[in-house]
mmCIF file of C-alpha atoms and ligand atoms in Angstrom:
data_model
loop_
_atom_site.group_PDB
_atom_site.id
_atom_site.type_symbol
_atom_site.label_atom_id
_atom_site.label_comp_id
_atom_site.label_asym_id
_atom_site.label_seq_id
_atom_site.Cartn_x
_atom_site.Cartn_y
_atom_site.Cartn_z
ATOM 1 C CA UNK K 224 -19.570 -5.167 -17.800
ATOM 2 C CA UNK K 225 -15.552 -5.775 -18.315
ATOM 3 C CA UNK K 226 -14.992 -2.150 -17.091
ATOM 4 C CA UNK K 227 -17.239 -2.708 -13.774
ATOM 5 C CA UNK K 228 -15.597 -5.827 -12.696
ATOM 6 C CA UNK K 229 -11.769 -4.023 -13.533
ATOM 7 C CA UNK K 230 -13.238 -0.376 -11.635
ATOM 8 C CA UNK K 231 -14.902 -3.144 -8.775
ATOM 9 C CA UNK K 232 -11.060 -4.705 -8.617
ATOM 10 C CA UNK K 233 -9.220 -1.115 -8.674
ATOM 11 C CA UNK K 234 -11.178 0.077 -5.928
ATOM 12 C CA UNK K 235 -11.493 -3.102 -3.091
ATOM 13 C CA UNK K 236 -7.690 -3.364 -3.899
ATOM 14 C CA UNK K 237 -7.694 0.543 -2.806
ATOM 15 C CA UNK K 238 -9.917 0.146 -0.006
ATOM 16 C CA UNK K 239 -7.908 -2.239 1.109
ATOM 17 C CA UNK K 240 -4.316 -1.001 1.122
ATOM 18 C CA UNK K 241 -6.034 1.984 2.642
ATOM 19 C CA UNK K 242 -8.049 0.223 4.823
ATOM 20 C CA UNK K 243 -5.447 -1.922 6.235
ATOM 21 C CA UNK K 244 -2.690 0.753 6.381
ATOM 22 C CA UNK K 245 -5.491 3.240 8.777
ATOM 23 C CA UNK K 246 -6.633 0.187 10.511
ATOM 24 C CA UNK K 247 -3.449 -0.980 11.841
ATOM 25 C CA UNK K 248 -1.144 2.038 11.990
ATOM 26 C CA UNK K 249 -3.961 4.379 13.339
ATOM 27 C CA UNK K 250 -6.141 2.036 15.626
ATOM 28 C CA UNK K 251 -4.887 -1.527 16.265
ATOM 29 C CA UNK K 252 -1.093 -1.187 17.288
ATOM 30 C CA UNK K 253 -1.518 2.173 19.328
ATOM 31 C CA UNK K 254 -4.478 0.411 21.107
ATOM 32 C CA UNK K 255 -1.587 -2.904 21.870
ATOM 33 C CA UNK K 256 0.557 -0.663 22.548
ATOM 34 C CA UNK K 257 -1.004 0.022 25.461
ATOM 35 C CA UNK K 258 -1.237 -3.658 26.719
ATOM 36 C CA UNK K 259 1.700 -4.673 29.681
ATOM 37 C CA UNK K 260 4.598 -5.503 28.048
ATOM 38 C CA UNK K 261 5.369 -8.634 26.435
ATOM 39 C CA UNK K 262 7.579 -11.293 27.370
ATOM 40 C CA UNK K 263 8.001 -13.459 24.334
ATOM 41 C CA UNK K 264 10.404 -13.799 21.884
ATOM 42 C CA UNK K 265 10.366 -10.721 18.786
ATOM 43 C CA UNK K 266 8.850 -12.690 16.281
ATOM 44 C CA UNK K 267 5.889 -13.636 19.054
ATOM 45 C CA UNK K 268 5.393 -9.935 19.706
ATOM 46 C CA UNK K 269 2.060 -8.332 18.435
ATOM 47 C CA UNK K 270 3.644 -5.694 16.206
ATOM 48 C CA UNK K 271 5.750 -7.730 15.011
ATOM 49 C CA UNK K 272 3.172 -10.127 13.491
ATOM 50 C CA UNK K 273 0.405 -7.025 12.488
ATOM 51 C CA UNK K 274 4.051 -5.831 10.035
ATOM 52 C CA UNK K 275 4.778 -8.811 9.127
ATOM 53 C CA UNK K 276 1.186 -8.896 7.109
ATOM 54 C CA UNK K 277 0.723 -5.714 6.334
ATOM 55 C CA UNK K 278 3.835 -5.257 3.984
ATOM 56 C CA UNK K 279 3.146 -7.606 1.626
ATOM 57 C CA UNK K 280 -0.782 -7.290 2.012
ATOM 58 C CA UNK K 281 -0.384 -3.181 0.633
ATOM 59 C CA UNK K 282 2.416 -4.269 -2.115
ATOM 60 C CA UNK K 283 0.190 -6.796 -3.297
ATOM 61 C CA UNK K 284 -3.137 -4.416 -3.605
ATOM 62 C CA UNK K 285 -0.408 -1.649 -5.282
ATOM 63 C CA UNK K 286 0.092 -4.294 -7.530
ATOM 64 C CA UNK K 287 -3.448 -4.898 -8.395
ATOM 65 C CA UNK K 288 -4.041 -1.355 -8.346
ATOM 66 C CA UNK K 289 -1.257 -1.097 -10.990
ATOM 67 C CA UNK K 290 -2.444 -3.970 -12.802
ATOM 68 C CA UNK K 291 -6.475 -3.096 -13.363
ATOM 69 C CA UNK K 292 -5.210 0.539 -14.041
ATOM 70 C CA UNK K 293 -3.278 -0.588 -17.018
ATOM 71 C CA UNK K 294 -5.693 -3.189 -18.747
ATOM 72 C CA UNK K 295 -8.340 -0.775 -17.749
ATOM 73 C CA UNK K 296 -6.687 1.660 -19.804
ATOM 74 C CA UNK K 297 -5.365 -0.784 -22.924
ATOM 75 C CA UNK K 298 -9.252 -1.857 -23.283
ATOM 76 C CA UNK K 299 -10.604 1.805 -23.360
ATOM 77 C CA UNK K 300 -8.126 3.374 -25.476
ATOM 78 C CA UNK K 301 -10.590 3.995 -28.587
ATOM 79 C CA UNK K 302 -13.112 6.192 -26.004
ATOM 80 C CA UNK K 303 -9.620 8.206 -24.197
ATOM 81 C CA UNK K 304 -10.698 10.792 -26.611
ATOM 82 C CA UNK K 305 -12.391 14.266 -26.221
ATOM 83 C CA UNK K 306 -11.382 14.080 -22.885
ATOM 84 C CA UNK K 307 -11.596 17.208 -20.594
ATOM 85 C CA UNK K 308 -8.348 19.722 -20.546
ATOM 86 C CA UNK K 309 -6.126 18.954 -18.259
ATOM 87 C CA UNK K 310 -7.194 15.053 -17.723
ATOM 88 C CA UNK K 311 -3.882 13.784 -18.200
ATOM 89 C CA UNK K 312 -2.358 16.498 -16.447
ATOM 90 C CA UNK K 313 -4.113 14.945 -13.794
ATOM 91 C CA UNK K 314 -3.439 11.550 -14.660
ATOM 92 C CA UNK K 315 0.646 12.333 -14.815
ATOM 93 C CA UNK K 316 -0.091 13.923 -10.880
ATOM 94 C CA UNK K 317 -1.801 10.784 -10.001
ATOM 95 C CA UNK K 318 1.134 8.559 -12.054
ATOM 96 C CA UNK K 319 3.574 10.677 -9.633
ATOM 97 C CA UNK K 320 1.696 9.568 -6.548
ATOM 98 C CA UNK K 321 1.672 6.159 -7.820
ATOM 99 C CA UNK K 322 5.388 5.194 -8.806
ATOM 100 C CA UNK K 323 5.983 6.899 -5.317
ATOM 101 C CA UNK K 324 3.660 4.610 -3.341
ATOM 102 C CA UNK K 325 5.093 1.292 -5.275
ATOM 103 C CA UNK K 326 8.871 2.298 -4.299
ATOM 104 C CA UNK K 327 7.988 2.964 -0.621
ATOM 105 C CA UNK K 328 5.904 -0.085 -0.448
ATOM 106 C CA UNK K 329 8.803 -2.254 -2.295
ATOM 107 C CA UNK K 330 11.323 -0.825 0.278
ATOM 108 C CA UNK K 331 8.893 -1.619 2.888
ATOM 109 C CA UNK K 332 8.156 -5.160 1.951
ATOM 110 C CA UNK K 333 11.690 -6.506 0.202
ATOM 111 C CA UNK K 334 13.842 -4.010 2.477
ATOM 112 C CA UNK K 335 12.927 -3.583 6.043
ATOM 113 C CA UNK K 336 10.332 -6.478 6.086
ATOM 114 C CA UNK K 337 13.036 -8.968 4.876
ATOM 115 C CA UNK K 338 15.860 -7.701 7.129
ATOM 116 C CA UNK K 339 14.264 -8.819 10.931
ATOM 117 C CA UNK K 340 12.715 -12.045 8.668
ATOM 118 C CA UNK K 341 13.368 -15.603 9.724
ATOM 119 C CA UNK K 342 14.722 -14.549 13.142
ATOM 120 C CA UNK K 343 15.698 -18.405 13.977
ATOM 121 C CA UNK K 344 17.723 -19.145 11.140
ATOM 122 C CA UNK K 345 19.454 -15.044 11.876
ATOM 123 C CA UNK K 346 19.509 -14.704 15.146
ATOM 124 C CA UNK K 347 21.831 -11.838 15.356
ATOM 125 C CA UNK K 348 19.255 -9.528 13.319
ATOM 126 C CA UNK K 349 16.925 -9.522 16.751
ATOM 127 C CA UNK K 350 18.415 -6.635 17.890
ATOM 128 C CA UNK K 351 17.330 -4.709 14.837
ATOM 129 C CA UNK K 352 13.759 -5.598 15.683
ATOM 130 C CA UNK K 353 12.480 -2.346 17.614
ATOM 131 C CA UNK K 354 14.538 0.063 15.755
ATOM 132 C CA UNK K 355 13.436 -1.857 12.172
ATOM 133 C CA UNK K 356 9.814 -2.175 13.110
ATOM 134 C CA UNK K 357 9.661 1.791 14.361
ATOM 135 C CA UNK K 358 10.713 2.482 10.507
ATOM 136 C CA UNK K 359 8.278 0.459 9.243
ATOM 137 C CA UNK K 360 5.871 2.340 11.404
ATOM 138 C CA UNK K 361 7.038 5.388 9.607
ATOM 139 C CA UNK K 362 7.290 3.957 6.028
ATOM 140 C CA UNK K 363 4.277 2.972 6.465
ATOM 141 C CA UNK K 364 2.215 6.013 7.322
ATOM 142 C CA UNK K 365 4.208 8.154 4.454
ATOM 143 C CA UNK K 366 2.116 4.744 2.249
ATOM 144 C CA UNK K 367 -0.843 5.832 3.537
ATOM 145 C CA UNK K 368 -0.574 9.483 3.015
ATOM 146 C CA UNK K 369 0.351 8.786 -1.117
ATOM 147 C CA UNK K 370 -1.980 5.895 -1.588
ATOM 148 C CA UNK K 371 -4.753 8.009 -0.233
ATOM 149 C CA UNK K 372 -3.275 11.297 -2.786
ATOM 150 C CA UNK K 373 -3.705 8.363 -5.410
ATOM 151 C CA UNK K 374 -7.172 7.572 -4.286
ATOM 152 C CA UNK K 375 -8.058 11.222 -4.153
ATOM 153 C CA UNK K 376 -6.353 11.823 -7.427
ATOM 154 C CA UNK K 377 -9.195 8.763 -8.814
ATOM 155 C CA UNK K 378 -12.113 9.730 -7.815
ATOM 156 C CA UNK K 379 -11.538 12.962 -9.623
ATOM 157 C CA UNK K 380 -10.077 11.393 -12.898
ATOM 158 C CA UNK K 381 -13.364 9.182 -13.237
ATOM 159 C CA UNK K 382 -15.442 12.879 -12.427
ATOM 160 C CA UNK K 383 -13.592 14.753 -14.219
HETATM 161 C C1 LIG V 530 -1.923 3.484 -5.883
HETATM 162 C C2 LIG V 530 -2.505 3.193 -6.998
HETATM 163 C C3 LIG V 530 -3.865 3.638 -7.453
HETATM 164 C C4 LIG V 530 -4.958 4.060 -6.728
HETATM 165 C C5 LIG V 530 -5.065 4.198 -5.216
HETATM 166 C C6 LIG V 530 -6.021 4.336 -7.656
HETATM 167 C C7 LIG V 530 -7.294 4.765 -7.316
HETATM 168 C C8 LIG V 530 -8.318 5.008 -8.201
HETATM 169 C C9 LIG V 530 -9.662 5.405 -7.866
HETATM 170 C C10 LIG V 530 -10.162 5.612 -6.430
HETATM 171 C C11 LIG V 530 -10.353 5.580 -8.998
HETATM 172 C C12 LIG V 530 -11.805 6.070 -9.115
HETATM 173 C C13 LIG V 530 -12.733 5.034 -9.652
HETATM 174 C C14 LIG V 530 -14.147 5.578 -9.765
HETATM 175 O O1 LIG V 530 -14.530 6.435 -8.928
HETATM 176 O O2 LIG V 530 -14.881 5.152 -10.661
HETATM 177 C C15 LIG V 530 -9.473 5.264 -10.091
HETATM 178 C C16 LIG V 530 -9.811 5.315 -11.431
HETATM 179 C C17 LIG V 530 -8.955 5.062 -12.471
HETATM 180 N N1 LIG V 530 -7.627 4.646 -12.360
HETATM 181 FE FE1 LIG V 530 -6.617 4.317 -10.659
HETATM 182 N N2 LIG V 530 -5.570 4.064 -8.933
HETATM 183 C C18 LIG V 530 -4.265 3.636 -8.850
HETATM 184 C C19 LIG V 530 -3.429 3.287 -9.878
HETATM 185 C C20 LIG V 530 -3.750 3.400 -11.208
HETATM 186 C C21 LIG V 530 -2.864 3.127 -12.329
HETATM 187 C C22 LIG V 530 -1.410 2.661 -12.170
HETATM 188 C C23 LIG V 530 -3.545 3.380 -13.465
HETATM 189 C C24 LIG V 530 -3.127 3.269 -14.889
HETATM 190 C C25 LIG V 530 -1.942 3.173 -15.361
HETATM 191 C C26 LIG V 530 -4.872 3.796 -13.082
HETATM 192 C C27 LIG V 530 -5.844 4.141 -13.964
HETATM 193 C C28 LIG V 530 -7.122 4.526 -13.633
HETATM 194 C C29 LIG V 530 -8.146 4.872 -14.604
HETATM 195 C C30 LIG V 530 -7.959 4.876 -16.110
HETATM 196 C C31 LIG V 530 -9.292 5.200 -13.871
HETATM 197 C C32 LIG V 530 -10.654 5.624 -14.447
HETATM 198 C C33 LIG V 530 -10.587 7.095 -14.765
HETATM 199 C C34 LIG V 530 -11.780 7.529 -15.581
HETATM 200 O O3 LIG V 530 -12.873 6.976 -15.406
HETATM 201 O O4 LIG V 530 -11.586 8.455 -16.366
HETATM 202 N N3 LIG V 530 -4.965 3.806 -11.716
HETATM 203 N N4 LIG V 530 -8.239 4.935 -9.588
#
């Protein structure tokens, strides 16, 4: 029962990293993007606010992911035996795509996220805006590409 509810946990907090990343880099902002442009201030601006969310929404399911993988692991370590060659060879691959997806996702969040933050009380950072939110753009698409590695890398641990 324990290990449903922590597999349940590891995989809604993958779906949605995933599921957020695709949803707004793939579908919602090149959709606004093709909206008039807008006249409001940065921090008004559609793709400002869709960012905004999305860094911390991604760090916080890598988190979770990180968290259920570990306690999933410390409560099962008496049956991590007789395991197929090569599972941890394929564990360490999935580690790799991990620790990779936590560092962009901390840059993302604590980095570029924080740097175009509180635009009233920094008001000379607005001009960073458009250059700052095309990186997270970027940043955030190389996210998607290792979370969904680590996803892929999952599903064939638990088969494998
Ligand atoms: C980006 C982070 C991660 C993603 C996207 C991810 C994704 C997945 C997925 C999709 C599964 C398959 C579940 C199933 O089909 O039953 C899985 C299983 C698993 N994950 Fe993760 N995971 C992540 C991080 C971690 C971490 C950090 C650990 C441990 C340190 C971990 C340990 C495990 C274990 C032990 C299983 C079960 C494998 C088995 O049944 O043999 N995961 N993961």
């Amino acid at each position: 029962m324990e290990n449903n509810v922590l597999i349940f946990i590891h995989l809604m907090s993958a779906a949605i990293a995933v599921g957020s990343l695709a949803y707004c880099l793939l579908f919602f902002l090149p959709a606004m993007e093709k909206l008039p442009e807008e006249k409001t201030k940065e921090e008004h601006r559609v793709a400002y606010k869709a960012l905004e969310v999305l860094a911390p929404t991604v760090l916080a399911a890598v988190l979770m992911l990180i968290g259920t993988g570990i306690y999933y692991l410390l409560t099962n370590y008496t049956r991590q035996v007789d395991l197929a060659p090569g599972y941890y060879n394929l564990f360490g691959v999935k580690m790799v795509f991990v620790i990779i997806t936590l560092f962009l996702s901390v840059y993302h969040t604590f980095t570029l996220r924080a740097r175009i933050a509180n635009l009233d009380l920094s008001p000379e950072n607005r001009e960073m805006v458009p250059a700052t939110l095309q990186k997270m753009k970027t940043f955030g698409q190389m996210i998607l590409a290792t979370l969904t590695g680590a996803v892929f890398l999952g599903i064939w641990l638990a088969r494998f």
